[in-house]
Amino acid sequence: MTAAQLPDSQACSDEPAITEDGPLLVDGRELCVRISSRRRRLGLTVERDRSLTLHVPQGCSIRRAEQFVRDSGGWIGDKTRLSDERRQLHPARALRDGEIHRYLGRDYRLLVVDDEKDGDRNPGGSAAAPAVRLVAGRLRMDGSVAADPVLAKKALADWYVRAGQRWVRGRLQPWAARMDVPEASVRVRDLGHRWGSYRGGTDDCGAISLHWATFQLPIHLVDYVVAHELAHARVSGHGPEYWRLLSRALPECRRLKMELDELGRRVWMGDLSG
């Protein structure tokens, strides 16, 4: 969600400028600043965890950034209230035998196995075999790992990282071609409460990060997240120009956004039950 943005001429001045990414405190409100050489306007994003990100063009003055935040107070309040109404309903998991987990929209049952008795888990005898594998429609987890919920969560998240990284390889090229933007590199990792992010590069080839939890969504919504982030290679923020670009490649993007907002609230983001 991005606030109304200021044109470049209003955003910057000869006063002291913001020179690096990091926290900014304005009237007791803390924001995370992100500087972009491609951006021409200031913008605000309310993240899923209700934190605030302030996007600024290079050379933007501190005074102008602070004033922009103050002027956006009403907008921030409205979006925060809306965020409360749509509060994430992410389930907590116990990571026990028989529990259902999703991958690309399909259900897979968790099977906790005894490593010493499960001879096919690691036929080569390598100690480096992953603690979670998808075998015959089951997510098989080493029992010694499952005994510790924190280790079990990390092992399952690591599996999503590996599986997601393999699946998404080559997935960006068709979307990049449709939007006529450079194909970005992609990395799957934990992004907190964000599905994805885009970071520009000095060689015009940026980098997309995708949350490992994204790969629990159906394929068409994973594709939406990929296209959504890739569009930022051309347009920063989420203004009209951005949505025009995305809708040319994905005409149903507005409907998919609404579907993601609704379905995404029920995706497991790594929370553990007691």
CSV table of C-alpha atoms in Angstrom, one decimal:
chain,number,residue,atom,x,y,z
A,1,MET,CA,0.0,0.0,0.0
A,2,THR,CA,1.6,3.2,-1.1
A,3,ALA,CA,0.7,6.8,-0.2
A,4,ALA,CA,0.2,9.7,-2.6
A,5,GLN,CA,3.7,10.6,-3.8
A,6,LEU,CA,5.5,13.9,-4.3
A,7,PRO,CA,7.2,14.9,-7.6
A,8,ASP,CA,10.9,15.0,-7.8
A,9,SER,CA,11.0,18.8,-7.7
A,10,GLN,CA,9.3,18.8,-4.3
A,11,ALA,CA,11.1,15.8,-2.9
A,12,CYS,CA,14.7,17.1,-3.0
A,13,SER,CA,16.5,20.3,-2.1
A,14,ASP,CA,20.0,21.6,-1.3
A,15,GLU,CA,19.5,20.9,2.4
A,16,PRO,CA,21.2,17.9,4.1
A,17,ALA,CA,20.2,14.8,2.3
A,18,ILE,CA,19.4,11.2,3.4
A,19,THR,CA,22.5,9.3,2.4
A,20,GLU,CA,21.9,5.7,3.5
A,21,ASP,CA,19.1,3.2,4.2
A,22,GLY,CA,18.1,2.8,7.8
A,23,PRO,CA,15.7,4.0,10.5
A,24,LEU,CA,14.1,7.4,10.6
A,25,LEU,CA,12.2,8.8,13.6
A,26,VAL,CA,9.5,11.4,12.9
A,27,ASP,CA,7.5,12.7,15.8
A,28,GLY,CA,7.9,9.4,17.6
A,29,ARG,CA,7.0,7.3,14.6
A,30,GLU,CA,9.8,5.0,13.4
A,31,LEU,CA,10.2,4.3,9.7
A,32,CYS,CA,12.6,2.2,7.6
A,33,VAL,CA,14.1,4.3,4.8
A,34,ARG,CA,14.9,2.8,1.4
A,35,ILE,CA,16.8,5.0,-1.1
A,36,SER,CA,16.4,4.2,-4.8
A,37,SER,CA,18.3,5.8,-7.7
A,38,ARG,CA,15.4,4.9,-10.0
A,39,ARG,CA,12.7,6.5,-7.8
A,40,ARG,CA,11.5,10.1,-8.7
A,41,ARG,CA,9.0,10.5,-5.8
A,42,LEU,CA,8.6,9.8,-2.1
A,43,GLY,CA,6.3,7.0,-1.2
A,44,LEU,CA,5.1,5.1,1.9
A,45,THR,CA,4.4,1.5,2.4
A,46,VAL,CA,2.5,0.0,5.4
A,47,GLU,CA,3.9,-3.5,5.7
A,48,ARG,CA,1.9,-6.6,6.8
A,49,ASP,CA,3.4,-6.3,10.3
A,50,ARG,CA,2.2,-2.6,10.4
A,51,SER,CA,5.8,-1.3,10.2
A,52,LEU,CA,6.4,1.7,7.8
A,53,THR,CA,8.8,1.9,4.9
A,54,LEU,CA,9.6,5.3,3.5
A,55,HIS,CA,10.9,5.1,-0.2
A,56,VAL,CA,12.9,8.2,-1.2
A,57,PRO,CA,14.8,9.2,-4.3
A,58,GLN,CA,18.5,9.7,-4.2
A,59,GLY,CA,19.4,13.2,-2.8
A,60,CYS,CA,16.1,13.7,-1.0
A,61,SER,CA,16.5,16.1,1.9
A,62,ILE,CA,15.8,15.0,5.5
A,63,ARG,CA,13.5,17.9,6.0
A,64,ARG,CA,11.4,17.1,3.0
A,65,ALA,CA,11.2,13.4,4.0
A,66,GLU,CA,10.1,14.3,7.5
A,67,GLN,CA,7.4,16.7,6.2
A,68,PHE,CA,6.1,14.1,3.8
A,69,VAL,CA,5.6,11.7,6.7
A,70,ARG,CA,3.8,14.4,8.7
A,71,ASP,CA,1.6,15.3,5.8
A,72,SER,CA,0.8,11.6,5.3
A,73,GLY,CA,-0.4,11.1,8.9
A,74,GLY,CA,-4.0,10.7,8.0
A,75,TRP,CA,-3.2,8.2,5.3
A,76,ILE,CA,-1.0,6.2,7.7
A,77,GLY,CA,-3.9,6.1,10.2
A,78,ASP,CA,-6.4,4.9,7.6
A,79,LYS,CA,-4.1,2.2,6.3
A,80,THR,CA,-3.2,1.0,9.7
A,81,ARG,CA,-6.8,0.7,10.7
A,82,LEU,CA,-7.5,-1.2,7.5
A,83,SER,CA,-4.5,-3.5,8.3
A,84,ASP,CA,-6.1,-4.2,11.7
A,85,GLU,CA,-9.4,-5.2,10.0
A,86,ARG,CA,-7.5,-7.5,7.7
A,87,ARG,CA,-5.2,-8.8,10.4
A,88,GLN,CA,-3.3,-11.9,9.3
A,89,LEU,CA,-4.9,-15.1,10.5
A,90,HIS,CA,-1.8,-17.2,9.9
A,91,PRO,CA,-2.1,-20.5,11.6
A,92,ALA,CA,0.4,-21.8,14.1
A,93,ARG,CA,1.8,-25.3,13.5
A,94,ALA,CA,2.8,-28.0,15.9
A,95,LEU,CA,4.9,-29.8,13.2
A,96,ARG,CA,3.7,-33.2,14.4
A,97,ASP,CA,3.2,-36.5,12.4
A,98,GLY,CA,0.2,-36.3,10.2
A,99,GLU,CA,-0.1,-32.5,10.0
A,100,ILE,CA,-1.0,-31.1,6.6
A,101,HIS,CA,1.2,-28.6,4.8
A,102,ARG,CA,0.8,-27.1,1.4
A,103,TYR,CA,3.1,-26.7,-1.6
A,104,LEU,CA,2.0,-24.9,-4.7
A,105,GLY,CA,-1.6,-25.1,-3.5
A,106,ARG,CA,-1.6,-28.9,-2.9
A,107,ASP,CA,-1.8,-30.7,0.4
A,108,TYR,CA,1.0,-32.9,1.7
A,109,ARG,CA,1.0,-34.8,5.0
A,110,LEU,CA,3.9,-34.6,7.3
A,111,LEU,CA,5.5,-38.0,8.1
A,112,VAL,CA,7.9,-38.1,11.0
A,113,VAL,CA,10.4,-41.0,10.4
A,114,ASP,CA,12.9,-42.7,12.6
A,115,ASP,CA,16.2,-42.2,10.9
A,116,GLU,CA,17.7,-45.5,12.2
A,117,LYS,CA,14.7,-47.5,10.9
A,118,ASP,CA,14.1,-45.5,7.7
A,119,GLY,CA,16.7,-47.0,5.5
A,120,ASP,CA,15.7,-45.2,2.3
A,121,ARG,CA,16.1,-41.7,3.7
A,122,ASN,CA,19.8,-41.7,3.1
A,123,PRO,CA,20.8,-44.7,1.0
A,124,GLY,CA,24.3,-43.2,0.3
A,125,GLY,CA,25.1,-42.9,3.9
A,126,SER,CA,25.8,-39.1,3.7
A,127,ALA,CA,25.3,-37.2,6.9
A,128,ALA,CA,24.5,-34.1,4.8
A,129,ALA,CA,21.1,-35.4,3.7
A,130,PRO,CA,18.3,-32.9,4.3
A,131,ALA,CA,16.1,-33.4,7.3
A,132,VAL,CA,12.9,-32.9,5.2
A,133,ARG,CA,12.2,-34.4,1.8
A,134,LEU,CA,9.1,-34.9,-0.4
A,135,VAL,CA,8.8,-38.6,-1.1
A,136,ALA,CA,5.7,-40.3,-2.6
A,137,GLY,CA,3.4,-37.4,-1.7
A,138,ARG,CA,4.6,-37.2,1.9
A,139,LEU,CA,6.9,-34.6,3.6
A,140,ARG,CA,9.2,-36.9,5.5
A,141,MET,CA,10.9,-35.3,8.5
A,142,ASP,CA,13.7,-36.9,10.5
A,143,GLY,CA,12.3,-37.8,14.0
A,144,SER,CA,15.3,-36.4,15.8
A,145,VAL,CA,14.6,-33.0,14.2
A,146,ALA,CA,10.9,-33.2,14.8
A,147,ALA,CA,11.5,-33.6,18.5
A,148,ASP,CA,12.6,-29.9,18.7
A,149,PRO,CA,10.0,-27.5,17.3
A,150,VAL,CA,12.5,-24.8,16.5
A,151,LEU,CA,14.7,-27.2,14.5
A,152,ALA,CA,11.7,-28.7,12.9
A,153,LYS,CA,10.5,-25.2,11.7
A,154,LYS,CA,13.9,-24.4,10.3
A,155,ALA,CA,14.1,-27.8,8.5
A,156,LEU,CA,10.7,-27.3,6.9
A,157,ALA,CA,11.4,-23.7,6.0
A,158,ASP,CA,14.7,-24.8,4.4
A,159,TRP,CA,12.8,-27.4,2.4
A,160,TYR,CA,10.4,-24.7,1.1
A,161,VAL,CA,13.5,-22.6,0.2
A,162,ARG,CA,15.1,-25.4,-1.8
A,163,ALA,CA,11.9,-26.5,-3.5
A,164,GLY,CA,10.8,-22.9,-4.2
A,165,GLN,CA,14.3,-22.0,-5.6
A,166,ARG,CA,14.1,-25.0,-8.0
A,167,TRP,CA,10.6,-24.3,-9.1
A,168,VAL,CA,11.0,-20.6,-9.7
A,169,ARG,CA,14.1,-21.0,-11.8
A,170,GLY,CA,13.2,-19.9,-15.4
A,171,ARG,CA,9.8,-18.7,-14.3
A,172,LEU,CA,10.8,-15.0,-14.5
A,173,GLN,CA,11.7,-14.9,-18.2
A,174,PRO,CA,8.2,-15.0,-19.6
A,175,TRP,CA,7.0,-12.2,-17.3
A,176,ALA,CA,10.1,-10.1,-18.0
A,177,ALA,CA,9.4,-10.5,-21.8
A,178,ARG,CA,5.8,-9.5,-21.4
A,179,MET,CA,6.7,-6.3,-19.5
A,180,ASP,CA,9.9,-5.6,-21.5
A,181,VAL,CA,12.0,-5.4,-18.4
A,182,PRO,CA,15.4,-7.1,-17.6
A,183,GLU,CA,15.1,-10.5,-16.1
A,184,ALA,CA,16.1,-10.3,-12.4
A,185,SER,CA,17.9,-12.8,-10.3
A,186,VAL,CA,15.7,-14.5,-7.7
A,187,ARG,CA,16.4,-15.7,-4.1
A,188,VAL,CA,14.0,-17.5,-1.8
A,189,ARG,CA,14.3,-16.7,1.9
A,190,ASP,CA,12.5,-15.5,5.0
A,191,LEU,CA,11.0,-12.0,4.4
A,192,GLY,CA,9.1,-11.6,7.7
A,193,HIS,CA,5.6,-10.5,6.6
A,194,ARG,CA,6.3,-9.7,3.0
A,195,TRP,CA,5.6,-12.0,0.1
A,196,GLY,CA,8.4,-10.5,-2.0
A,197,SER,CA,10.7,-7.6,-2.6
A,198,TYR,CA,12.6,-6.1,-5.5
A,199,ARG,CA,16.1,-4.5,-5.3
A,200,GLY,CA,17.5,-2.6,-8.3
A,201,GLY,CA,21.0,-3.3,-9.5
A,202,THR,CA,23.7,-1.1,-10.9
A,203,ASP,CA,23.8,-3.2,-14.2
A,204,ASP,CA,20.0,-2.8,-14.7
A,205,CYS,CA,19.5,-6.4,-13.6
A,206,GLY,CA,17.9,-6.3,-10.2
A,207,ALA,CA,17.2,-9.0,-7.7
A,208,ILE,CA,13.8,-10.4,-6.5
A,209,SER,CA,13.4,-12.0,-3.1
A,210,LEU,CA,10.5,-14.3,-2.4
A,211,HIS,CA,9.3,-15.5,1.0
A,212,TRP,CA,9.5,-19.3,1.4
A,213,ALA,CA,5.9,-19.2,2.6
A,214,THR,CA,4.9,-17.9,-0.9
A,215,PHE,CA,5.2,-21.4,-2.2
A,216,GLN,CA,2.3,-22.7,-0.2
A,217,LEU,CA,0.1,-20.6,-2.4
A,218,PRO,CA,-1.5,-21.9,-5.7
A,219,ILE,CA,0.7,-21.5,-8.7
A,220,HIS,CA,-1.3,-18.7,-10.2
A,221,LEU,CA,-0.8,-16.6,-7.0
A,222,VAL,CA,2.9,-17.4,-6.9
A,223,ASP,CA,3.1,-16.2,-10.5
A,224,TYR,CA,1.3,-13.0,-9.4
A,225,VAL,CA,3.8,-12.3,-6.7
A,226,VAL,CA,6.7,-12.9,-9.2
A,227,ALA,CA,5.1,-10.5,-11.8
A,228,HIS,CA,4.2,-8.0,-9.1
A,229,GLU,CA,7.8,-7.7,-7.9
A,230,LEU,CA,9.3,-7.9,-11.4
A,231,ALA,CA,7.2,-4.8,-12.5
A,232,HIS,CA,9.3,-2.8,-10.0
A,233,ALA,CA,12.2,-3.1,-12.4
A,234,ARG,CA,10.4,-0.5,-14.5
A,235,VAL,CA,8.3,1.4,-11.9
A,236,SER,CA,8.9,2.1,-8.2
A,237,GLY,CA,5.9,2.3,-5.9
A,238,HIS,CA,2.4,1.2,-6.7
A,239,GLY,CA,1.0,4.3,-8.5
A,240,PRO,CA,-1.2,4.3,-11.6
A,241,GLU,CA,1.8,3.8,-13.9
A,242,TYR,CA,2.8,0.7,-12.0
A,243,TRP,CA,-0.7,-0.9,-12.3
A,244,ARG,CA,-0.9,-0.1,-16.0
A,245,LEU,CA,2.4,-1.9,-16.6
A,246,LEU,CA,1.4,-4.9,-14.5
A,247,SER,CA,-2.1,-5.1,-16.1
A,248,ARG,CA,-0.6,-5.3,-19.6
A,249,ALA,CA,1.2,-8.5,-18.6
A,250,LEU,CA,-1.4,-9.7,-16.2
A,251,PRO,CA,-4.9,-8.3,-17.0
A,252,GLU,CA,-6.5,-10.0,-14.0
A,253,CYS,CA,-3.9,-8.5,-11.6
A,254,ARG,CA,-6.4,-6.6,-9.5
A,255,ARG,CA,-8.5,-9.7,-8.9
A,256,LEU,CA,-5.4,-11.7,-8.1
A,257,LYS,CA,-4.3,-9.1,-5.5
A,258,MET,CA,-7.7,-9.4,-3.8
A,259,GLU,CA,-7.4,-13.2,-3.8
A,260,LEU,CA,-3.9,-13.0,-2.4
A,261,ASP,CA,-5.1,-10.6,0.4
A,262,GLU,CA,-7.8,-13.1,1.4
A,263,LEU,CA,-6.0,-16.5,0.9
A,264,GLY,CA,-2.7,-15.2,2.2
A,265,ARG,CA,-4.1,-14.6,5.6
A,266,ARG,CA,-4.3,-18.4,6.1
A,267,VAL,CA,-0.8,-19.3,5.0
A,268,TRP,CA,1.6,-20.7,7.5
A,269,MET,CA,4.4,-18.1,8.0
A,270,GLY,CA,6.4,-20.2,10.5
A,271,ASP,CA,4.5,-19.6,13.8
A,272,LEU,CA,4.7,-22.5,16.2
A,273,SER,CA,1.9,-23.6,18.5
A,274,GLY,CA,2.5,-24.3,22.2
